[in-house]
Amino acid sequence: MLNDIQSIKKLAGEEIEKADSLKAIQDLKIKYLGKKGLLTAKIKSLGSIPQEDRREYGRILNELKVYIEELIGRQERIFKTAELNKTLQKQRIDVTVPGFYMPTGHLHPTTQVLDEIINIFTSLGFNVEEGPEVELDFYNFEALNFPQDHPARDMQDTFFIGDDVVLRTHTSPVQVRVMEKNTPPLRVIAPGKVYRCDADVSHIPMFHQLEGFMVDKHITMSDLKGVLEVFIQMVFGAETKVRFRPSFFPFTEPSAEIDISCVICKGSGCNVCKNTGWLEILGAGMINPRVFEMAGYNPDEYTGFAFGMGIERVAMLKYGIDDIRLFYENDKRFLEQF
Ligand code: DAH
C-alpha cells in the first residue's frame, strides 16, 4: 500500500509538471481526484485495511490529496492567466487609431423655421390642427367666400383633381373644417403643404403655409395686431417694425397685408426691399361674416381674426435667401449652412 501511494505521488508530480495545457491539467484532475480517480480508489479501499493501520493510512492519503490539489491548482492558474492574456492581446483596442468620420444630418431649414413658428404660437396658447391636402372645392373656395366664377379664384393657380376636388391652394380651408367641428373660443394654427401651378425664383408648385385664427366674442383687429407683432419680433428681432397695409381676401373683411421693416437694410432702402424699406410677409384680416355663416356660426355672436403665411417666404426673409428653389434642390452646400 505504502509503495502504491509513493508511486502515485511521484507519477502525479511528474505528469502535472509536464502538462502543457489547461485541458491536460483538467484531465489529470479527473485521473487522480475524479470519482473513479487513482487516489479516490485508494481512499475508498481504506475500509479493507486492518483497524490499527487505518488511521495512519488515512492521514497519508489525505496529505497526498492536498498535495495533488495544490499542484493542480497552481498549474491551472498559470494556464488560465496565459489564456486570458492571449485573449486580451487579441482583442486589444488601439485607442490612438483615428476614428471614422460619421457625418450627422440635421433638420431641413424649412422644418427648422416651421418648428420655430409653431413653438411661438403654441406658447401663446394656439393649438395645432391639420387638414387634407386633397381638398374639396367647397372648403378650398366656396366656404371661404370664393363663389363660382368669382375672379378671386384666379389669384390661386389651382391644380384640379376632379370637378369638385383640388390640391389645396392654401391652408385657409382648415379654418372652416375646424369651425364646423368645434365651438368658440378657438385659437388654432394649421401648418401644412399647399400646391399651386406656378414656378419661378419666388414660386414653386408645392410649398408650406401656416394658417392661424382666433374666434371668440369681442375679438378685434387690435388682438390680431398684438399677436402678429409678438410673433414677428420673436422671429426677426425686437427692433423689427410691423406695418398693416389694406388689401383684399374674400374670406376676411377688412383684409390686410403685413410688412416688416427690411431685415437687410433695417428700413433705409436696399435692393432686397426694392428701396421701399419694407418686406411683405403675410396676409391677414377679420374673418368675413359669410365664412362664419358657412361654418354654422352666428356672425352676430362671434368675431375673429385669421392670418396666413408662407413658411419658405419667412425662412427666405430670415436668412436672406433670394431663390425659393434652393429649398428643394437638396444641395448640401446650401443645407449645411443651417
Ligand atoms: N390664404 C391666403 C393665401 O394663400 C393667405 C391668407 C391671407 C390667409 C389672409 C388668411 C388671411 O387667413 O386672413 O394667399
PDB file of C-alpha atoms in Angstrom, residues 89-309:
ATOM      1  CA  GLN A  89      -3.845  40.647 -26.593  1.00  0.00           C
ATOM      2  CA  LYS A  90      -6.090  39.578 -29.482  1.00  0.00           C
ATOM      3  CA  GLN A  91      -8.938  41.900 -28.518  1.00  0.00           C
ATOM      4  CA  ARG A  92      -6.723  44.869 -27.783  1.00  0.00           C
ATOM      5  CA  ILE A  93      -8.164  48.217 -28.798  1.00  0.00           C
ATOM      6  CA  ASP A  94      -5.686  50.749 -30.053  1.00  0.00           C
ATOM      7  CA  VAL A  95      -7.199  53.986 -28.812  1.00  0.00           C
ATOM      8  CA  THR A  96      -4.692  56.005 -30.821  1.00  0.00           C
ATOM      9  CA  VAL A  97      -6.074  54.847 -34.215  1.00  0.00           C
ATOM     10  CA  PRO A  98      -8.028  57.758 -35.770  1.00  0.00           C
ATOM     11  CA  GLY A  99     -11.817  57.140 -35.807  1.00  0.00           C
ATOM     12  CA  PHE A 100     -14.130  57.127 -38.811  1.00  0.00           C
ATOM     13  CA  TYR A 101     -15.841  60.427 -39.680  1.00  0.00           C
ATOM     14  CA  MET A 102     -19.584  59.922 -39.222  1.00  0.00           C
ATOM     15  CA  PRO A 103     -21.405  62.885 -40.720  1.00  0.00           C
ATOM     16  CA  THR A 104     -24.707  63.584 -38.992  1.00  0.00           C
ATOM     17  CA  GLY A 105     -27.609  65.267 -40.734  1.00  0.00           C
ATOM     18  CA  HIS A 106     -29.924  67.882 -39.291  1.00  0.00           C
ATOM     19  CA  LEU A 107     -33.417  69.195 -39.811  1.00  0.00           C
ATOM     20  CA  HIS A 108     -34.136  70.886 -43.126  1.00  0.00           C
ATOM     21  CA  PRO A 109     -34.237  74.690 -42.868  1.00  0.00           C
ATOM     22  CA  THR A 110     -37.951  74.663 -43.770  1.00  0.00           C
ATOM     23  CA  THR A 111     -38.622  72.293 -40.864  1.00  0.00           C
ATOM     24  CA  GLN A 112     -36.446  74.369 -38.532  1.00  0.00           C
ATOM     25  CA  VAL A 113     -38.342  77.561 -39.322  1.00  0.00           C
ATOM     26  CA  LEU A 114     -41.716  75.796 -39.198  1.00  0.00           C
ATOM     27  CA  ASP A 115     -40.864  74.319 -35.766  1.00  0.00           C
ATOM     28  CA  GLU A 116     -39.800  77.751 -34.514  1.00  0.00           C
ATOM     29  CA  ILE A 117     -43.071  79.338 -35.696  1.00  0.00           C
ATOM     30  CA  ILE A 118     -45.189  76.528 -34.218  1.00  0.00           C
ATOM     31  CA  ASN A 119     -43.365  76.894 -30.871  1.00  0.00           C
ATOM     32  CA  ILE A 120     -44.080  80.621 -30.758  1.00  0.00           C
ATOM     33  CA  PHE A 121     -47.804  80.188 -31.413  1.00  0.00           C
ATOM     34  CA  THR A 122     -48.242  77.235 -29.053  1.00  0.00           C
ATOM     35  CA  SER A 123     -46.545  79.323 -26.337  1.00  0.00           C
ATOM     36  CA  LEU A 124     -49.271  81.932 -26.996  1.00  0.00           C
ATOM     37  CA  GLY A 125     -51.972  79.287 -26.431  1.00  0.00           C
ATOM     38  CA  PHE A 126     -52.692  78.214 -30.027  1.00  0.00           C
ATOM     39  CA  ASN A 127     -53.472  74.553 -30.811  1.00  0.00           C
ATOM     40  CA  VAL A 128     -52.129  72.785 -33.892  1.00  0.00           C
ATOM     41  CA  GLU A 129     -54.689  71.320 -36.341  1.00  0.00           C
ATOM     42  CA  GLU A 130     -54.297  69.651 -39.728  1.00  0.00           C
ATOM     43  CA  GLY A 131     -56.440  69.311 -42.818  1.00  0.00           C
ATOM     44  CA  PRO A 132     -56.276  67.266 -46.036  1.00  0.00           C
ATOM     45  CA  GLU A 133     -54.006  68.248 -48.936  1.00  0.00           C
ATOM     46  CA  VAL A 134     -56.508  66.824 -51.442  1.00  0.00           C
ATOM     47  CA  GLU A 135     -59.407  69.126 -50.689  1.00  0.00           C
ATOM     48  CA  LEU A 136     -62.965  69.690 -51.793  1.00  0.00           C
ATOM     49  CA  ASP A 137     -63.646  72.792 -53.863  1.00  0.00           C
ATOM     50  CA  PHE A 138     -66.180  73.617 -51.153  1.00  0.00           C
ATOM     51  CA  TYR A 139     -63.570  74.052 -48.402  1.00  0.00           C
ATOM     52  CA  ASN A 140     -60.809  75.479 -50.581  1.00  0.00           C
ATOM     53  CA  PHE A 141     -63.065  78.116 -52.206  1.00  0.00           C
ATOM     54  CA  GLU A 142     -66.817  78.076 -51.686  1.00  0.00           C
ATOM     55  CA  ALA A 143     -66.920  78.150 -47.861  1.00  0.00           C
ATOM     56  CA  LEU A 144     -64.193  80.796 -47.869  1.00  0.00           C
ATOM     57  CA  ASN A 145     -66.485  83.077 -49.848  1.00  0.00           C
ATOM     58  CA  PHE A 146     -64.982  82.466 -53.286  1.00  0.00           C
ATOM     59  CA  PRO A 147     -68.233  81.967 -55.230  1.00  0.00           C
ATOM     60  CA  GLN A 148     -68.151  80.018 -58.516  1.00  0.00           C
ATOM     61  CA  ASP A 149     -66.696  82.174 -61.302  1.00  0.00           C
ATOM     62  CA  HIS A 150     -65.525  84.775 -58.791  1.00  0.00           C
ATOM     63  CA  PRO A 151     -62.427  86.468 -60.256  1.00  0.00           C
ATOM     64  CA  ALA A 152     -60.573  86.000 -56.941  1.00  0.00           C
ATOM     65  CA  ARG A 153     -60.224  82.301 -57.826  1.00  0.00           C
ATOM     66  CA  ASP A 154     -57.716  83.404 -60.436  1.00  0.00           C
ATOM     67  CA  MET A 155     -55.377  84.608 -57.679  1.00  0.00           C
ATOM     68  CA  GLN A 156     -54.634  80.955 -56.984  1.00  0.00           C
ATOM     69  CA  ASP A 157     -53.257  78.773 -59.753  1.00  0.00           C
ATOM     70  CA  THR A 158     -55.183  75.660 -58.874  1.00  0.00           C
ATOM     71  CA  PHE A 159     -54.291  72.045 -59.638  1.00  0.00           C
ATOM     72  CA  PHE A 160     -57.624  70.316 -60.281  1.00  0.00           C
ATOM     73  CA  ILE A 161     -58.093  66.642 -59.443  1.00  0.00           C
ATOM     74  CA  GLY A 162     -61.762  66.437 -60.433  1.00  0.00           C
ATOM     75  CA  ASP A 163     -64.734  68.731 -60.884  1.00  0.00           C
ATOM     76  CA  ASP A 164     -65.101  69.334 -57.147  1.00  0.00           C
ATOM     77  CA  VAL A 165     -61.693  68.204 -55.899  1.00  0.00           C
ATOM     78  CA  VAL A 166     -58.454  70.200 -55.896  1.00  0.00           C
ATOM     79  CA  LEU A 167     -54.988  70.117 -54.364  1.00  0.00           C
ATOM     80  CA  ARG A 168     -55.475  72.753 -51.696  1.00  0.00           C
ATOM     81  CA  THR A 169     -54.017  76.074 -52.786  1.00  0.00           C
ATOM     82  CA  HIS A 170     -53.747  77.382 -49.217  1.00  0.00           C
ATOM     83  CA  THR A 171     -54.196  76.271 -45.597  1.00  0.00           C
ATOM     84  CA  SER A 172     -57.263  78.528 -45.115  1.00  0.00           C
ATOM     85  CA  PRO A 173     -59.754  75.648 -45.662  1.00  0.00           C
ATOM     86  CA  VAL A 174     -58.647  74.247 -42.286  1.00  0.00           C
ATOM     87  CA  GLN A 175     -60.402  77.281 -40.717  1.00  0.00           C
ATOM     88  CA  VAL A 176     -63.772  76.034 -41.945  1.00  0.00           C
ATOM     89  CA  ARG A 177     -63.106  72.382 -41.093  1.00  0.00           C
ATOM     90  CA  VAL A 178     -62.125  73.270 -37.519  1.00  0.00           C
ATOM     91  CA  MET A 179     -65.068  75.648 -37.044  1.00  0.00           C
ATOM     92  CA  GLU A 180     -67.541  73.022 -38.265  1.00  0.00           C
ATOM     93  CA  LYS A 181     -66.386  70.621 -35.559  1.00  0.00           C
ATOM     94  CA  ASN A 182     -65.771  72.987 -32.615  1.00  0.00           C
ATOM     95  CA  THR A 183     -67.386  75.889 -30.811  1.00  0.00           C
ATOM     96  CA  PRO A 184     -65.502  79.065 -29.813  1.00  0.00           C
ATOM     97  CA  PRO A 185     -63.307  80.129 -28.162  1.00  0.00           C
ATOM     98  CA  LEU A 186     -60.787  78.902 -30.769  1.00  0.00           C
ATOM     99  CA  ARG A 187     -57.067  79.603 -31.035  1.00  0.00           C
ATOM    100  CA  VAL A 188     -55.682  77.445 -33.823  1.00  0.00           C
ATOM    101  CA  ILE A 189     -52.719  77.192 -36.167  1.00  0.00           C
ATOM    102  CA  ALA A 190     -52.752  74.877 -39.173  1.00  0.00           C
ATOM    103  CA  PRO A 191     -49.374  74.230 -40.828  1.00  0.00           C
ATOM    104  CA  GLY A 192     -49.031  72.138 -43.974  1.00  0.00           C
ATOM    105  CA  LYS A 193     -48.225  71.707 -47.657  1.00  0.00           C
ATOM    106  CA  VAL A 194     -50.083  73.642 -50.347  1.00  0.00           C
ATOM    107  CA  TYR A 195     -49.990  73.426 -54.154  1.00  0.00           C
ATOM    108  CA  ARG A 196     -50.044  75.951 -56.957  1.00  0.00           C
ATOM    109  CA  CYS A 197     -49.321  75.669 -60.646  1.00  0.00           C
ATOM    110  CA  ASP A 198     -46.514  78.213 -60.629  1.00  0.00           C
ATOM    111  CA  ALA A 199     -42.701  78.217 -60.812  1.00  0.00           C
ATOM    112  CA  ASP A 200     -40.037  80.945 -60.716  1.00  0.00           C
ATOM    113  CA  VAL A 201     -37.497  82.376 -58.220  1.00  0.00           C
ATOM    114  CA  SER A 202     -40.235  83.123 -55.715  1.00  0.00           C
ATOM    115  CA  HIS A 203     -42.818  80.430 -56.586  1.00  0.00           C
ATOM    116  CA  ILE A 204     -42.764  76.626 -56.568  1.00  0.00           C
ATOM    117  CA  PRO A 205     -45.610  74.142 -57.200  1.00  0.00           C
ATOM    118  CA  MET A 206     -45.531  72.781 -53.639  1.00  0.00           C
ATOM    119  CA  PHE A 207     -44.644  74.816 -50.583  1.00  0.00           C
ATOM    120  CA  HIS A 208     -45.611  75.256 -46.936  1.00  0.00           C
ATOM    121  CA  GLN A 209     -48.062  77.612 -45.307  1.00  0.00           C
ATOM    122  CA  LEU A 210     -49.218  78.218 -41.799  1.00  0.00           C
ATOM    123  CA  GLU A 211     -52.719  79.424 -41.154  1.00  0.00           C
ATOM    124  CA  GLY A 212     -53.715  80.932 -37.841  1.00  0.00           C
ATOM    125  CA  PHE A 213     -57.041  82.101 -36.475  1.00  0.00           C
ATOM    126  CA  MET A 214     -58.762  83.101 -33.290  1.00  0.00           C
ATOM    127  CA  VAL A 215     -62.527  83.174 -32.773  1.00  0.00           C
ATOM    128  CA  ASP A 216     -64.466  84.314 -29.711  1.00  0.00           C
ATOM    129  CA  LYS A 217     -66.821  87.046 -28.585  1.00  0.00           C
ATOM    130  CA  HIS A 218     -65.261  90.526 -28.968  1.00  0.00           C
ATOM    131  CA  ILE A 219     -62.097  89.620 -30.897  1.00  0.00           C
ATOM    132  CA  THR A 220     -60.842  92.766 -32.624  1.00  0.00           C
ATOM    133  CA  MET A 221     -58.243  93.897 -35.114  1.00  0.00           C
ATOM    134  CA  SER A 222     -56.018  95.003 -32.216  1.00  0.00           C
ATOM    135  CA  ASP A 223     -55.874  91.384 -30.992  1.00  0.00           C
ATOM    136  CA  LEU A 224     -54.617  90.487 -34.472  1.00  0.00           C
ATOM    137  CA  LYS A 225     -52.020  93.263 -34.361  1.00  0.00           C
ATOM    138  CA  GLY A 226     -50.843  92.245 -30.890  1.00  0.00           C
ATOM    139  CA  VAL A 227     -50.423  88.563 -31.767  1.00  0.00           C
ATOM    140  CA  LEU A 228     -48.656  89.249 -35.073  1.00  0.00           C
ATOM    141  CA  GLU A 229     -46.305  91.827 -33.558  1.00  0.00           C
ATOM    142  CA  VAL A 230     -45.215  89.426 -30.820  1.00  0.00           C
ATOM    143  CA  PHE A 231     -44.733  86.688 -33.410  1.00  0.00           C
ATOM    144  CA  ILE A 232     -42.776  88.843 -35.871  1.00  0.00           C
ATOM    145  CA  GLN A 233     -40.478  90.274 -33.208  1.00  0.00           C
ATOM    146  CA  MET A 234     -39.747  86.807 -31.859  1.00  0.00           C
ATOM    147  CA  VAL A 235     -38.738  85.571 -35.319  1.00  0.00           C
ATOM    148  CA  PHE A 236     -36.982  88.657 -36.701  1.00  0.00           C
ATOM    149  CA  GLY A 237     -35.810  90.509 -33.575  1.00  0.00           C
ATOM    150  CA  ALA A 238     -37.349  93.000 -31.145  1.00  0.00           C
ATOM    151  CA  GLU A 239     -36.349  96.010 -33.243  1.00  0.00           C
ATOM    152  CA  THR A 240     -38.418  94.862 -36.277  1.00  0.00           C
ATOM    153  CA  LYS A 241     -41.173  97.275 -37.301  1.00  0.00           C
ATOM    154  CA  VAL A 242     -44.570  95.985 -38.452  1.00  0.00           C
ATOM    155  CA  ARG A 243     -46.915  97.689 -40.926  1.00  0.00           C
ATOM    156  CA  PHE A 244     -50.503  96.821 -41.893  1.00  0.00           C
ATOM    157  CA  ARG A 245     -51.460  97.670 -45.474  1.00  0.00           C
ATOM    158  CA  PRO A 246     -55.084  97.448 -46.728  1.00  0.00           C
ATOM    159  CA  SER A 247     -55.673  94.504 -49.083  1.00  0.00           C
ATOM    160  CA  PHE A 248     -58.363  92.096 -50.248  1.00  0.00           C
ATOM    161  CA  PHE A 249     -59.133  88.456 -49.495  1.00  0.00           C
ATOM    162  CA  PRO A 250     -62.647  87.042 -49.932  1.00  0.00           C
ATOM    163  CA  PHE A 251     -62.581  85.337 -46.538  1.00  0.00           C
ATOM    164  CA  THR A 252     -61.543  88.356 -44.463  1.00  0.00           C
ATOM    165  CA  GLU A 253     -63.093  91.808 -44.110  1.00  0.00           C
ATOM    166  CA  PRO A 254     -61.293  94.081 -43.599  1.00  0.00           C
ATOM    167  CA  SER A 255     -58.152  92.453 -45.024  1.00  0.00           C
ATOM    168  CA  ALA A 256     -54.534  93.493 -44.736  1.00  0.00           C
ATOM    169  CA  GLU A 257     -51.122  92.589 -45.966  1.00  0.00           C
ATOM    170  CA  ILE A 258     -48.475  92.814 -43.293  1.00  0.00           C
ATOM    171  CA  ASP A 259     -44.986  94.144 -43.966  1.00  0.00           C
ATOM    172  CA  ILE A 260     -41.911  94.089 -41.766  1.00  0.00           C
ATOM    173  CA  SER A 261     -39.045  96.572 -41.858  1.00  0.00           C
ATOM    174  CA  CYS A 262     -36.389  95.228 -44.232  1.00  0.00           C
ATOM    175  CA  VAL A 263     -34.213  92.657 -42.445  1.00  0.00           C
ATOM    176  CA  ILE A 264     -31.215  93.641 -44.610  1.00  0.00           C
ATOM    177  CA  CYS A 265     -31.169  97.470 -44.548  1.00  0.00           C
ATOM    178  CA  LYS A 266     -33.401  97.911 -41.461  1.00  0.00           C
ATOM    179  CA  GLY A 267     -35.652 100.237 -43.459  1.00  0.00           C
ATOM    180  CA  SER A 268     -33.200 102.613 -45.086  1.00  0.00           C
ATOM    181  CA  GLY A 269     -33.655 101.061 -48.547  1.00  0.00           C
ATOM    182  CA  CYS A 270     -31.716  98.396 -50.464  1.00  0.00           C
ATOM    183  CA  ASN A 271     -32.252  96.157 -53.496  1.00  0.00           C
ATOM    184  CA  VAL A 272     -33.838  93.351 -51.397  1.00  0.00           C
ATOM    185  CA  CYS A 273     -36.712  95.651 -50.380  1.00  0.00           C
ATOM    186  CA  LYS A 274     -36.547  97.468 -53.733  1.00  0.00           C
ATOM    187  CA  ASN A 275     -35.734 100.657 -51.839  1.00  0.00           C
ATOM    188  CA  THR A 276     -39.062 100.681 -50.013  1.00  0.00           C
ATOM    189  CA  GLY A 277     -37.610  99.708 -46.619  1.00  0.00           C
ATOM    190  CA  TRP A 278     -40.422  97.117 -46.227  1.00  0.00           C
ATOM    191  CA  LEU A 279     -40.889  93.420 -46.995  1.00  0.00           C
ATOM    192  CA  GLU A 280     -44.283  91.742 -47.338  1.00  0.00           C
ATOM    193  CA  ILE A 281     -44.561  88.762 -45.013  1.00  0.00           C
ATOM    194  CA  LEU A 282     -48.177  87.639 -44.609  1.00  0.00           C
ATOM    195  CA  GLY A 283     -51.870  88.175 -45.255  1.00  0.00           C
ATOM    196  CA  ALA A 284     -54.473  88.638 -42.533  1.00  0.00           C
ATOM    197  CA  GLY A 285     -57.788  90.161 -41.625  1.00  0.00           C
ATOM    198  CA  MET A 286     -61.007  89.864 -39.650  1.00  0.00           C
ATOM    199  CA  ILE A 287     -62.886  86.692 -40.594  1.00  0.00           C
ATOM    200  CA  ASN A 288     -65.669  87.528 -43.039  1.00  0.00           C
ATOM    201  CA  PRO A 289     -69.176  87.015 -41.531  1.00  0.00           C
ATOM    202  CA  ARG A 290     -70.014  84.996 -44.674  1.00  0.00           C
ATOM    203  CA  VAL A 291     -67.361  82.432 -43.620  1.00  0.00           C
ATOM    204  CA  PHE A 292     -68.895  82.157 -40.142  1.00  0.00           C
ATOM    205  CA  GLU A 293     -72.294  81.525 -41.732  1.00  0.00           C
ATOM    206  CA  MET A 294     -70.902  78.771 -43.960  1.00  0.00           C
ATOM    207  CA  ALA A 295     -69.291  77.119 -40.915  1.00  0.00           C
ATOM    208  CA  GLY A 296     -72.554  77.332 -38.956  1.00  0.00           C
ATOM    209  CA  TYR A 297     -71.542  80.133 -36.556  1.00  0.00           C
ATOM    210  CA  ASN A 298     -73.731  83.129 -35.760  1.00  0.00           C
ATOM    211  CA  PRO A 299     -71.776  86.150 -37.064  1.00  0.00           C
ATOM    212  CA  ASP A 300     -73.652  88.437 -34.667  1.00  0.00           C
ATOM    213  CA  GLU A 301     -72.273  86.487 -31.738  1.00  0.00           C
ATOM    214  CA  TYR A 302     -68.686  85.852 -32.757  1.00  0.00           C
ATOM    215  CA  THR A 303     -65.818  87.722 -34.331  1.00  0.00           C
ATOM    216  CA  GLY A 304     -62.351  86.500 -35.179  1.00  0.00           C
ATOM    217  CA  PHE A 305     -59.128  87.160 -36.995  1.00  0.00           C
ATOM    218  CA  ALA A 306     -57.166  84.986 -39.412  1.00  0.00           C
ATOM    219  CA  PHE A 307     -53.741  85.131 -40.965  1.00  0.00           C
ATOM    220  CA  GLY A 308     -51.742  83.027 -43.396  1.00  0.00           C
ATOM    221  CA  MET A 309     -48.049  82.931 -44.265  1.00  0.00           C
TER     222      MET A 309
END
